[in-house]
Short mmCIF file of C-alpha atoms in Angstrom, two decimals:
data_model
loop_
_atom_site.label_atom_id
_atom_site.label_comp_id
_atom_site.label_asym_id
_atom_site.label_seq_id
_atom_site.Cartn_x
_atom_site.Cartn_y
_atom_site.Cartn_z
CA UNK A 1 20.09 -15.93 -29.68
CA UNK A 2 19.00 -16.72 -26.10
CA UNK A 3 18.21 -20.57 -26.52
CA UNK A 4 15.28 -22.54 -24.52
CA UNK A 5 15.71 -22.56 -20.92
CA UNK A 6 13.52 -25.29 -19.17
CA UNK A 7 12.10 -25.11 -15.65
CA UNK A 8 12.40 -27.96 -13.38
CA UNK A 9 8.79 -27.46 -11.97
CA UNK A 10 5.46 -26.71 -13.39
CA UNK A 11 6.88 -25.85 -17.00
CA UNK A 12 3.51 -24.58 -18.36
CA UNK A 13 2.89 -22.14 -15.93
CA UNK A 14 3.98 -18.82 -17.23
CA UNK A 15 1.55 -16.81 -19.39
CA UNK A 16 1.41 -13.04 -19.14
CA UNK A 17 -0.14 -11.27 -22.28
CA UNK A 18 1.26 -7.68 -22.93
CA UNK A 19 -2.44 -7.04 -24.08
CA UNK A 20 -3.35 -6.59 -20.47
CA UNK A 21 -0.24 -4.66 -19.72
CA UNK A 22 -2.19 -1.86 -21.90
CA UNK A 23 -4.49 -1.64 -18.73
CA UNK A 24 -1.69 -1.20 -16.42
CA UNK A 25 0.29 1.25 -18.64
CA UNK A 26 -2.99 3.31 -19.16
CA UNK A 27 -3.07 4.19 -15.37
CA UNK A 28 0.44 6.04 -15.59
CA UNK A 29 -0.66 7.94 -18.85
CA UNK A 30 -3.85 8.90 -17.37
CA UNK A 31 -2.03 10.20 -14.39
CA UNK A 32 0.24 12.19 -16.70
CA UNK A 33 -2.64 13.88 -18.32
CA UNK A 34 -4.19 14.83 -15.08
CA UNK A 35 -7.35 16.82 -15.28
CA UNK A 36 -7.24 16.91 -19.13
CA UNK A 37 -8.62 13.42 -19.08
CA UNK A 38 -11.80 14.29 -17.44
CA UNK A 39 -13.89 15.00 -20.43
CA UNK A 40 -12.58 11.81 -22.28
CA UNK A 41 -12.82 9.54 -19.33
CA UNK A 42 -16.46 10.54 -18.64
CA UNK A 43 -17.58 8.67 -21.66
CA UNK A 44 -15.72 5.25 -20.98
CA UNK A 45 -17.75 2.14 -21.00
CA UNK A 46 -18.84 0.91 -17.61
CA UNK A 47 -20.01 -2.58 -16.38
CA UNK A 48 -22.04 -2.92 -13.24
CA UNK A 49 -20.62 -5.95 -11.32
CA UNK A 50 -20.38 -7.26 -7.99
CA UNK A 51 -16.94 -6.75 -6.58
CA UNK A 52 -15.26 -7.19 -2.94
CA UNK A 53 -15.55 -4.22 -0.92
CA UNK A 54 -12.57 -1.69 -0.90
CA UNK A 55 -11.26 0.46 1.90
CA UNK A 56 -8.66 3.17 2.16
CA UNK A 57 -6.10 1.03 3.60
CA UNK A 58 -3.97 -1.57 2.13
CA UNK A 59 -3.52 -2.93 -1.38
CA UNK A 60 -6.29 -3.63 -3.99
CA UNK A 61 -6.68 -6.54 -6.81
CA UNK A 62 -7.51 -5.17 -10.37
CA UNK A 63 -8.87 -8.04 -12.54
CA UNK A 64 -7.36 -7.21 -16.18
CA UNK A 65 -9.02 -9.05 -18.74
CA UNK A 66 -7.82 -9.10 -22.40
CA UNK A 67 -10.73 -9.69 -24.66
CA UNK A 68 -10.09 -11.83 -27.89
CA UNK A 69 -12.62 -9.75 -29.87
CA UNK A 70 -11.54 -8.53 -33.30
CA UNK A 71 -14.38 -6.04 -33.43
CA UNK A 72 -13.38 -3.12 -35.44
CA UNK A 73 -10.43 -4.80 -37.36
CA UNK A 74 -10.81 -5.12 -40.97
CA UNK A 75 -9.19 -7.58 -43.14
CA UNK A 76 -7.80 -4.75 -45.44
CA UNK A 77 -6.20 -2.75 -42.46
CA UNK A 78 -2.63 -2.12 -42.28
CA UNK A 79 -1.02 -5.08 -40.18
CA UNK A 80 -4.37 -6.82 -39.82
CA UNK A 81 -2.52 -10.31 -39.97
CA UNK A 82 -1.35 -9.51 -36.55
CA UNK A 83 -4.92 -9.37 -35.40
CA UNK A 84 -6.81 -11.78 -37.65
CA UNK A 85 -5.03 -14.85 -37.23
CA UNK A 86 -7.53 -17.35 -38.51
CA UNK A 87 -5.99 -20.33 -37.33
CA UNK A 88 -7.12 -18.93 -33.97
CA UNK A 89 -10.80 -18.12 -34.69
CA UNK A 90 -13.18 -19.63 -32.48
CA UNK A 91 -16.81 -19.23 -31.81
CA UNK A 92 -18.13 -16.92 -29.04
CA UNK A 93 -16.02 -14.74 -27.02
CA UNK A 94 -12.98 -15.75 -24.84
CA UNK A 95 -10.73 -13.80 -22.54
CA UNK A 96 -7.38 -14.19 -24.33
CA UNK A 97 -5.74 -13.38 -21.10
CA UNK A 98 -6.53 -12.95 -17.44
CA UNK A 99 -4.43 -11.07 -15.09
CA UNK A 100 -4.93 -9.96 -11.21
CA UNK A 101 -2.76 -6.69 -10.69
CA UNK A 102 -2.32 -6.19 -7.03
CA UNK A 103 -1.39 -2.64 -6.32
CA UNK A 104 -0.18 -1.29 -2.89
CA UNK A 105 0.29 2.52 -2.72
CA UNK A 106 1.68 2.29 0.83
CA UNK A 107 4.74 0.18 -0.53
CA UNK A 108 4.74 1.52 -3.94
CA UNK A 109 4.48 -2.07 -5.19
CA UNK A 110 2.85 -3.69 -8.19
CA UNK A 111 2.39 -7.45 -8.62
CA UNK A 112 0.90 -9.40 -11.37
CA UNK A 113 -0.68 -12.83 -11.34
CA UNK A 114 -1.12 -14.34 -14.69
CA UNK A 115 -3.91 -16.89 -14.95
CA UNK A 116 -3.61 -19.44 -17.51
CA UNK A 117 -6.70 -19.54 -20.04
CA UNK A 118 -6.55 -23.17 -20.15
CA UNK A 119 -7.06 -23.48 -16.46
CA UNK A 120 -9.66 -26.17 -15.69
CA UNK A 121 -12.27 -24.71 -13.29
CA UNK A 122 -15.66 -25.12 -11.71
CA UNK A 123 -18.40 -22.66 -13.19
CA UNK A 124 -22.06 -23.00 -12.07
CA UNK A 125 -21.11 -26.52 -11.15
CA UNK A 126 -19.63 -27.78 -14.51
CA UNK A 127 -16.05 -27.97 -15.65
CA UNK A 128 -14.79 -25.41 -18.16
CA UNK A 129 -11.46 -23.53 -19.22
CA UNK A 130 -11.35 -20.43 -17.20
CA UNK A 131 -11.26 -18.37 -20.36
CA UNK A 132 -14.74 -19.72 -21.28
CA UNK A 133 -16.26 -17.79 -18.44
CA UNK A 134 -15.94 -14.47 -20.27
CA UNK A 135 -18.59 -15.65 -22.79
CA UNK A 136 -21.18 -15.30 -19.94
CA UNK A 137 -20.08 -11.62 -19.22
CA UNK A 138 -17.70 -9.98 -16.81
CA UNK A 139 -19.38 -11.00 -13.69
CA UNK A 140 -18.81 -14.85 -14.56
CA UNK A 141 -14.96 -14.07 -15.25
CA UNK A 142 -14.90 -12.29 -11.81
CA UNK A 143 -16.77 -15.22 -10.09
CA UNK A 144 -14.71 -17.57 -11.65
CA UNK A 145 -11.47 -15.91 -10.24
CA UNK A 146 -12.76 -15.60 -6.92
CA UNK A 147 -14.47 -19.02 -6.30
CA UNK A 148 -11.66 -20.98 -7.94
CA UNK A 149 -8.52 -19.34 -6.59
CA UNK A 150 -9.79 -17.43 -3.43
CA UNK A 151 -8.46 -14.18 -4.73
CA UNK A 152 -10.67 -11.20 -4.20
CA UNK A 153 -11.51 -8.85 -7.00
CA UNK A 154 -11.85 -5.11 -6.02
CA UNK A 155 -11.92 -3.57 -9.69
CA UNK A 156 -12.42 -4.78 -13.00
CA UNK A 157 -10.46 -3.61 -16.49
CA UNK A 158 -11.25 -4.91 -19.88
CA UNK A 159 -9.13 -4.03 -22.97
CA UNK A 160 -9.13 -5.75 -26.42
CA UNK A 161 -6.50 -5.98 -29.34
CA UNK A 162 -7.29 -2.30 -30.41
CA UNK A 163 -6.50 -0.79 -27.01
CA UNK A 164 -3.00 -2.61 -27.15
CA UNK A 165 -2.58 -1.07 -30.45
CA UNK A 166 -3.45 2.40 -29.70
CA UNK A 167 -1.36 2.28 -26.57
CA UNK A 168 1.65 1.34 -28.60
CA UNK A 169 0.80 4.27 -30.82
CA UNK A 170 0.37 6.72 -28.06
CA UNK A 171 3.95 6.01 -26.75
CA UNK A 172 5.64 6.11 -30.19
CA UNK A 173 6.42 2.39 -30.49
CA UNK A 174 8.14 0.22 -28.25
CA UNK A 175 11.95 -0.73 -28.75
CA UNK A 176 13.01 -4.32 -28.39
CA UNK A 177 16.32 -6.00 -29.27
CA UNK A 178 16.69 -9.07 -31.40
CA UNK A 179 20.00 -10.79 -31.75
CA UNK A 180 18.78 -12.50 -34.94
CA UNK A 181 16.02 -12.29 -37.41
CA UNK A 182 12.73 -13.51 -35.89
CA UNK A 183 9.30 -14.37 -37.44
CA UNK A 184 5.98 -15.87 -36.61
CA UNK A 185 3.89 -16.84 -39.93
CA UNK A 186 0.69 -17.17 -37.43
CA UNK A 187 0.95 -13.88 -35.83
CA UNK A 188 2.19 -11.90 -38.32
CA UNK A 189 5.60 -11.08 -36.73
CA UNK A 190 8.32 -10.30 -39.40
CA UNK A 191 11.80 -8.83 -38.19
CA UNK A 192 14.33 -9.17 -40.91
CA UNK A 193 17.59 -7.99 -39.23
CA UNK A 194 19.28 -8.12 -35.87
CA UNK A 195 19.57 -5.28 -33.48
CA UNK A 196 17.37 -2.58 -31.99
CA UNK A 197 14.20 -2.35 -33.54
CA UNK A 198 11.10 0.00 -32.80
CA UNK A 199 7.93 -2.06 -32.83
CA UNK A 200 5.08 -0.37 -34.29
CA UNK A 201 1.42 -1.06 -33.09
CA UNK A 202 1.05 -3.91 -35.54
CA UNK A 203 4.40 -5.77 -35.09
CA UNK A 204 4.09 -4.95 -31.31
CA UNK A 205 0.99 -7.14 -31.06
CA UNK A 206 2.54 -9.86 -33.45
CA UNK A 207 5.52 -9.85 -31.14
CA UNK A 208 3.36 -10.27 -28.01
CA UNK A 209 1.03 -13.03 -29.44
CA UNK A 210 3.77 -15.02 -31.19
CA UNK A 211 3.49 -18.61 -30.02
CA UNK A 212 5.28 -20.23 -33.22
CA UNK A 213 8.42 -18.15 -33.24
CA UNK A 214 11.13 -18.94 -35.38
CA UNK A 215 14.61 -17.58 -35.27
CA UNK A 216 17.34 -17.39 -37.86
CA UNK A 217 20.58 -19.47 -37.31
CA UNK A 218 24.06 -17.97 -38.37
CA UNK A 219 23.73 -20.53 -41.41
CA UNK A 220 20.45 -18.93 -42.64
CA UNK A 221 18.29 -21.74 -41.62
CA UNK A 222 15.08 -21.20 -39.53
CA UNK A 223 14.75 -22.86 -36.22
CA UNK A 224 11.75 -22.99 -33.85
CA UNK A 225 11.01 -22.27 -30.16
CA UNK A 226 9.19 -25.45 -29.20
CA UNK A 227 7.92 -23.90 -26.06
CA UNK A 228 4.85 -22.29 -27.51
CA UNK A 229 2.92 -20.31 -24.87
CA UNK A 230 5.57 -20.60 -22.31
CA UNK A 231 8.23 -18.95 -24.51
CA UNK A 232 5.65 -16.36 -25.63
CA UNK A 233 5.16 -15.64 -21.64
CA UNK A 234 8.97 -14.77 -21.49
CA UNK A 235 8.79 -12.48 -24.20
CA UNK A 236 5.70 -10.78 -23.23
CA UNK A 237 7.13 -10.04 -19.70
CA UNK A 238 10.09 -8.21 -21.23
CA UNK A 239 7.79 -6.37 -23.48
CA UNK A 240 5.50 -5.33 -20.93
CA UNK A 241 8.47 -3.64 -18.86
CA UNK A 242 9.83 -2.16 -21.94
CA UNK A 243 6.34 -0.73 -22.88
CA UNK A 244 5.78 0.64 -19.14
CA UNK A 245 9.35 2.33 -19.55
CA UNK A 246 8.13 4.21 -22.61
CA UNK A 247 5.16 5.13 -20.89
CA UNK A 248 6.98 6.57 -17.86
CA UNK A 249 9.01 8.71 -20.03
CA UNK A 250 5.73 10.22 -21.75
CA UNK A 251 5.48 14.08 -21.15
CA UNK A 252 2.22 15.94 -20.92
CA UNK A 253 3.50 18.30 -23.44
CA UNK A 254 2.72 15.53 -25.89
CA UNK A 255 -0.86 16.37 -26.54
CA UNK A 256 -0.95 13.91 -29.49
CA UNK A 257 -0.36 10.98 -27.11
CA UNK A 258 -3.03 11.84 -24.80
CA UNK A 259 -5.51 12.47 -27.50
CA UNK A 260 -4.64 8.86 -28.70
CA UNK A 261 -5.07 7.65 -25.02
CA UNK A 262 -8.33 9.32 -24.52
CA UNK A 263 -9.69 7.97 -27.74
CA UNK A 264 -8.47 4.50 -26.67
CA UNK A 265 -10.16 4.96 -23.09
CA UNK A 266 -13.51 5.73 -24.69
CA UNK A 267 -13.62 3.04 -27.67
CA UNK A 268 -11.68 0.07 -26.40
CA UNK A 269 -11.59 -0.02 -22.62
CA UNK A 270 -14.22 -1.08 -20.14
CA UNK A 271 -14.15 -0.46 -16.31
CA UNK A 272 -16.32 -1.37 -13.54
CA UNK A 273 -18.65 1.12 -12.06
CA UNK A 274 -16.74 2.28 -9.15
CA UNK A 275 -13.32 2.66 -10.62
CA UNK A 276 -13.15 6.55 -10.80
CA UNK A 277 -10.78 8.73 -12.62
CA UNK A 278 -9.91 10.29 -9.26
CA UNK A 279 -8.66 6.74 -8.15
CA UNK A 280 -6.54 6.19 -11.17
CA UNK A 281 -4.98 9.64 -10.82
CA UNK A 282 -4.14 9.18 -7.33
CA UNK A 283 -2.44 5.84 -8.15
CA UNK A 284 -0.74 7.20 -11.08
CA UNK A 285 0.92 10.10 -9.19
CA UNK A 286 2.05 7.84 -6.39
CA UNK A 287 3.57 5.51 -9.12
CA UNK A 288 5.03 8.38 -11.19
CA UNK A 289 8.61 7.10 -10.59
CA UNK A 290 7.78 3.39 -10.49
CA UNK A 291 10.50 1.47 -12.20
CA UNK A 292 9.46 -1.36 -14.62
CA UNK A 293 12.14 -3.50 -13.15
CA UNK A 294 10.33 -3.58 -9.86
CA UNK A 295 7.20 -5.05 -11.44
CA UNK A 296 6.60 -8.53 -9.52
CA UNK A 297 5.14 -11.17 -11.86
CA UNK A 298 3.67 -14.68 -11.07
CA UNK A 299 1.76 -17.26 -12.59
CA UNK A 300 -1.10 -19.62 -11.21
CA UNK A 301 0.69 -22.90 -10.53
CA UNK A 302 -0.68 -25.58 -12.72
CA UNK A 303 0.06 -29.29 -13.92
CA UNK A 304 -0.87 -30.93 -17.30
CA UNK A 305 -4.02 -33.01 -17.59
CA UNK A 306 -5.70 -34.73 -20.49
CA UNK A 307 -9.75 -34.78 -20.36
CA UNK A 308 -11.61 -37.93 -21.33
CA UNK A 309 -12.32 -36.07 -24.61
CA UNK A 310 -8.52 -35.91 -25.26
CA UNK A 311 -8.58 -32.06 -24.67
CA UNK A 312 -5.27 -30.61 -22.97
CA UNK A 313 -5.98 -28.56 -20.08
CA UNK A 314 -4.35 -27.32 -17.14
CA UNK A 315 -5.25 -28.25 -13.26
CA UNK A 316 -4.48 -26.10 -10.42
CA UNK A 317 -1.30 -27.39 -8.49
CA UNK A 318 -2.86 -27.90 -5.04
CA UNK A 319 0.51 -28.13 -3.45
CA UNK A 320 2.25 -25.12 -5.00
CA UNK A 321 -0.69 -22.68 -5.30
CA UNK A 322 -0.80 -21.50 -1.65
CA UNK A 323 2.49 -19.60 -1.49
CA UNK A 324 1.88 -18.05 -5.01
CA UNK A 325 -1.57 -17.01 -4.24
CA UNK A 326 -1.02 -15.94 -0.61
CA UNK A 327 0.04 -12.30 -1.23
CA UNK A 328 -2.88 -11.78 -3.90
CA UNK A 329 -5.26 -13.05 -1.13
CA UNK A 330 -3.87 -10.92 1.55
CA UNK A 331 -2.54 -13.84 3.35
CA UNK A 332 1.21 -12.95 2.79
CA UNK A 333 2.91 -9.43 2.58
CA UNK A 334 3.29 -7.96 -0.84
CA UNK A 335 6.83 -7.48 -1.87
CA UNK A 336 7.86 -3.80 -2.12
CA UNK A 337 10.77 -2.38 -4.20
CA UNK A 338 13.98 -2.68 -2.77
CA UNK A 339 14.78 1.00 -3.22
CA UNK A 340 11.36 2.60 -2.83
CA UNK A 341 12.12 4.57 0.14
CA UNK A 342 9.90 6.99 1.99
CA UNK A 343 6.77 7.96 -0.04
CA UNK A 344 4.51 11.33 0.36
CA UNK A 345 1.46 9.05 1.19
CA UNK A 346 3.18 7.97 4.28
CA UNK A 347 3.45 11.55 5.66
CA UNK A 348 0.82 13.37 7.53
CA UNK A 349 1.33 16.97 8.08
CA UNK A 350 -0.07 19.86 9.84
CA UNK A 351 0.84 23.14 8.48
CA UNK A 352 1.46 26.20 10.66
CA UNK A 353 1.49 29.61 9.09
CA UNK A 354 4.37 31.77 10.70
CA UNK A 355 4.41 34.14 7.72
CA UNK A 356 2.08 36.94 9.54
CA UNK A 357 0.03 36.72 6.19
CA UNK A 358 -3.44 35.76 7.16
CA UNK A 359 -5.22 32.93 5.22
CA UNK A 360 -2.29 31.54 3.65
CA UNK A 361 -2.16 28.41 5.69
CA UNK A 362 -5.05 26.73 4.01
CA UNK A 363 -3.76 27.43 0.35
CA UNK A 364 -0.39 26.15 1.16
CA UNK A 365 -1.73 22.94 2.70
CA UNK A 366 -3.60 22.45 -0.61
CA UNK A 367 -0.54 23.08 -2.72
CA UNK A 368 1.33 20.62 -0.30
CA UNK A 369 -1.25 17.83 -0.81
CA UNK A 370 -0.74 18.10 -4.49
CA UNK A 371 2.44 16.19 -4.15
CA UNK A 372 0.76 13.28 -2.37
CA UNK A 373 1.05 14.25 1.32
CA UNK A 374 -1.69 13.91 3.67
CA UNK A 375 -3.08 17.18 5.43
CA UNK A 376 -4.33 16.91 9.08
CA UNK A 377 -5.04 20.44 9.31
CA UNK A 378 -3.59 24.13 9.64
CA UNK A 379 -2.95 26.72 12.34
CA UNK A 380 -0.48 29.02 13.59
CA UNK A 381 2.78 28.45 15.52
CA UNK A 382 2.42 29.50 19.13
CA UNK A 383 5.13 31.83 18.94
CA UNK A 384 3.44 33.82 16.13
CA UNK A 385 5.52 35.05 13.10
CA UNK A 386 8.73 33.19 12.65
CA UNK A 387 11.67 34.00 10.13
CA UNK A 388 12.97 30.55 9.30
CA UNK A 389 10.85 27.79 8.15
CA UNK A 390 11.29 24.55 9.89
CA UNK A 391 9.84 20.91 9.83
CA UNK A 392 9.28 19.10 13.24
CA UNK A 393 9.33 15.41 13.31
CA UNK A 394 8.83 12.78 15.87
CA UNK A 395 12.01 10.59 16.96
CA UNK A 396 11.59 7.91 14.38
CA UNK A 397 10.45 10.05 11.41
CA UNK A 398 13.53 11.98 10.34
CA UNK A 399 13.55 10.35 6.89
CA UNK A 400 9.85 11.48 6.30
CA UNK A 401 10.87 14.93 7.37
CA UNK A 402 13.84 14.85 4.90
CA UNK A 403 11.42 13.82 2.17
CA UNK A 404 8.99 16.61 2.96
CA UNK A 405 11.94 19.09 3.06
CA UNK A 406 12.83 18.28 -0.46
CA UNK A 407 9.79 19.88 -1.64
CA UNK A 408 10.79 23.08 -0.30
CA UNK A 409 12.56 25.57 -2.79
CA UNK A 410 14.14 27.36 -0.04
CA UNK A 411 16.31 25.19 2.60
CA UNK A 412 14.38 24.43 5.81
CA UNK A 413 15.47 23.29 9.23
CA UNK A 414 14.60 19.90 10.79
CA UNK A 415 13.63 19.82 14.25
CA UNK A 416 12.88 16.77 16.35
CA UNK A 417 9.57 17.06 18.64
CA UNK A 418 8.87 14.02 20.79
CA UNK A 419 5.23 15.20 20.87
CA UNK A 420 4.66 14.04 17.35
CA UNK A 421 3.85 10.43 16.41
CA UNK A 422 5.25 7.98 13.80
CA UNK A 423 4.42 9.52 10.28
CA UNK A 424 3.55 12.92 11.68
CA UNK A 425 5.16 16.16 10.77
CA UNK A 426 4.59 19.85 11.28
CA UNK A 427 5.44 22.46 8.46
CA UNK A 428 6.35 25.73 9.99
CA UNK A 429 6.26 28.18 7.32
CA UNK A 430 8.44 31.08 8.11
CA UNK A 431 8.78 34.53 6.37
CA UNK A 432 11.81 33.21 4.34
CA UNK A 433 9.37 30.77 2.52
CA UNK A 434 9.50 30.82 -1.35
CA UNK A 435 7.38 27.99 -2.61
CA UNK A 436 7.03 24.14 -3.06
CA UNK A 437 8.21 22.35 -5.98
CA UNK A 438 8.84 18.79 -7.18
CA UNK A 439 12.63 17.59 -5.89
CA UNK A 440 15.23 17.95 -8.79
CA UNK A 441 15.76 14.49 -9.09
CA UNK A 442 11.91 14.06 -9.97
CA UNK A 443 11.31 17.35 -11.88
CA UNK A 444 12.18 15.92 -15.29
CA UNK A 445 9.32 13.17 -14.60
CA UNK A 446 6.72 15.32 -12.77
CA UNK A 447 4.28 16.82 -14.90
CA UNK A 448 1.99 19.58 -14.39
CA UNK A 449 -1.30 17.53 -14.83
CA UNK A 450 -1.60 16.34 -11.37
CA UNK A 451 -5.03 15.54 -9.62
CA UNK A 452 -6.55 18.29 -7.45
CA UNK A 453 -6.43 17.39 -3.72
CA UNK A 454 -9.90 16.17 -3.64
CA UNK A 455 -9.33 13.80 -6.52
CA UNK A 456 -6.15 12.30 -4.91
CA UNK A 457 -7.83 12.01 -1.57
CA UNK A 458 -9.85 8.88 -2.67
CA UNK A 459 -7.27 5.92 -2.17
CA UNK A 460 -9.66 3.14 -2.80
CA UNK A 461 -7.92 -0.31 -1.78
CA UNK A 462 -8.91 -3.47 -0.48
CA UNK A 463 -8.48 -4.72 3.20
CA UNK A 464 -5.02 -4.54 4.64
CA UNK A 465 -2.91 -7.66 4.70
CA UNK A 466 -2.96 -10.05 7.44
CA UNK A 467 -0.20 -11.96 8.92
CA UNK A 468 1.62 -14.02 6.44
CA UNK A 469 0.18 -17.67 6.31
CA UNK A 470 2.83 -18.72 3.95
CA UNK A 471 6.07 -17.29 2.34
CA UNK A 472 5.51 -15.91 -1.12
CA UNK A 473 6.91 -18.24 -4.01
CA UNK A 474 10.11 -17.17 -5.50
CA UNK A 475 9.83 -16.14 -9.04
CA UNK A 476 10.07 -18.82 -11.74
CA UNK A 477 12.82 -19.07 -14.31
CA UNK A 478 11.82 -17.99 -17.90
CA UNK A 479 10.90 -20.34 -20.38
CA UNK A 480 11.67 -20.42 -24.24
CA UNK A 481 13.65 -18.02 -26.60
CA UNK A 482 14.08 -14.76 -24.89
CA UNK A 483 13.90 -11.71 -27.19
CA UNK A 484 13.68 -8.18 -26.35
CA UNK A 485 16.21 -6.92 -23.82
CA UNK A 486 19.60 -5.86 -25.25
CA UNK A 487 22.82 -7.46 -24.27
CA UNK A 488 25.05 -5.67 -21.73
CA UNK A 489 26.62 -2.47 -23.00
CA UNK A 490 24.19 -2.07 -25.73
CA UNK A 491 21.39 0.69 -25.29
CA UNK A 492 17.93 0.17 -27.01
CA UNK A 493 15.24 2.87 -26.73
#
């Protein structure tokens, strides 16, 4: 059993709820479903809120709210103990978890900022825990994040416990590794044997909500993880990555999974009025091969404080906060995955029809756009009909040309052309042309349900990042008993 690891600074910072990971994972599943999702998605609950303006350049911030509502969950439902934790019942509605998910399609980067629910903030001039803002509605939550943290919100996504359950159901469960039996009598978690176990929807939620985790020692006695929420965050981060890995492997042939997703979207997810299916499909396509290991996570830095009433709260750590919040404010660059490499959306192409067949250029350009490349127009090569297809590129754009060439089934020549600028290529289609297709390395994970070109063209995002005001903070060490990932040499799921 991995024992408690204590951090040297701000030991109560890390809180990432896998419930909110459901919202992030749904983007990938919706993208795989493609146009199938149109009918279902049209019925998703919407909320009319004021958001920061978005543009077609740079990253955007999604405020993902995990509601603590138990609506729709009955005491006689299977596994209801994982939902109806009477010890945590409270009046009104609270946001069980707040996350800001920053997505930068150009870098193929996703970063998650967890906002501690006990963070003490000013709401309408009065002090409150930030999770209490949800009791006044989504706009109050958005305003609390923007006004107290200086982090712009471009889109709003809200999920609840039932959404979490149905997501796990859609992916067929989430595998985790436990080095010893574990339990949590408050959340309902009960895993009685060591090894790899597939968490069903009920145990998955119990796992992600476990704040009173106990693990069995070799002599049969039980020990308790004393870190509470902090240990839960460590396990939630592991769970989130493992859940995303399951989503990324989902095939569009799994109709049942998409039907479950469609029902989840329409019944348990609320989105802002401007978040279109077109945007989700475009994002999902760009992040089709995103590795869960590349997910960057951070937490709003806080310090412990006690109010005059005796209540325990968290105060914003004014010294540490700027470095952590800078990427989400657009004041520092967002870290890109190390091995992301060139991406189709970085390539602007002009397609020249040299086949001798009239009217082919437009249809081929549309087909190539389907993979995420950006069309700048069509035409014919100066020499008319050509035998060998080729891709022309500028002096510094060969890697982008090689990426484009990987989508040609028939080999294509690469030609340097000084007249072309950065990111620009010309696709000269010759009589030898066969067709476009996903590269072999991606074929297994590239499903047929891609968005149409006009759907993918709307790449909504927030204003681009400015020059760094401060370096991003390094990732913090984990806290608590780490359960979920298998040891080296052991495969789990």
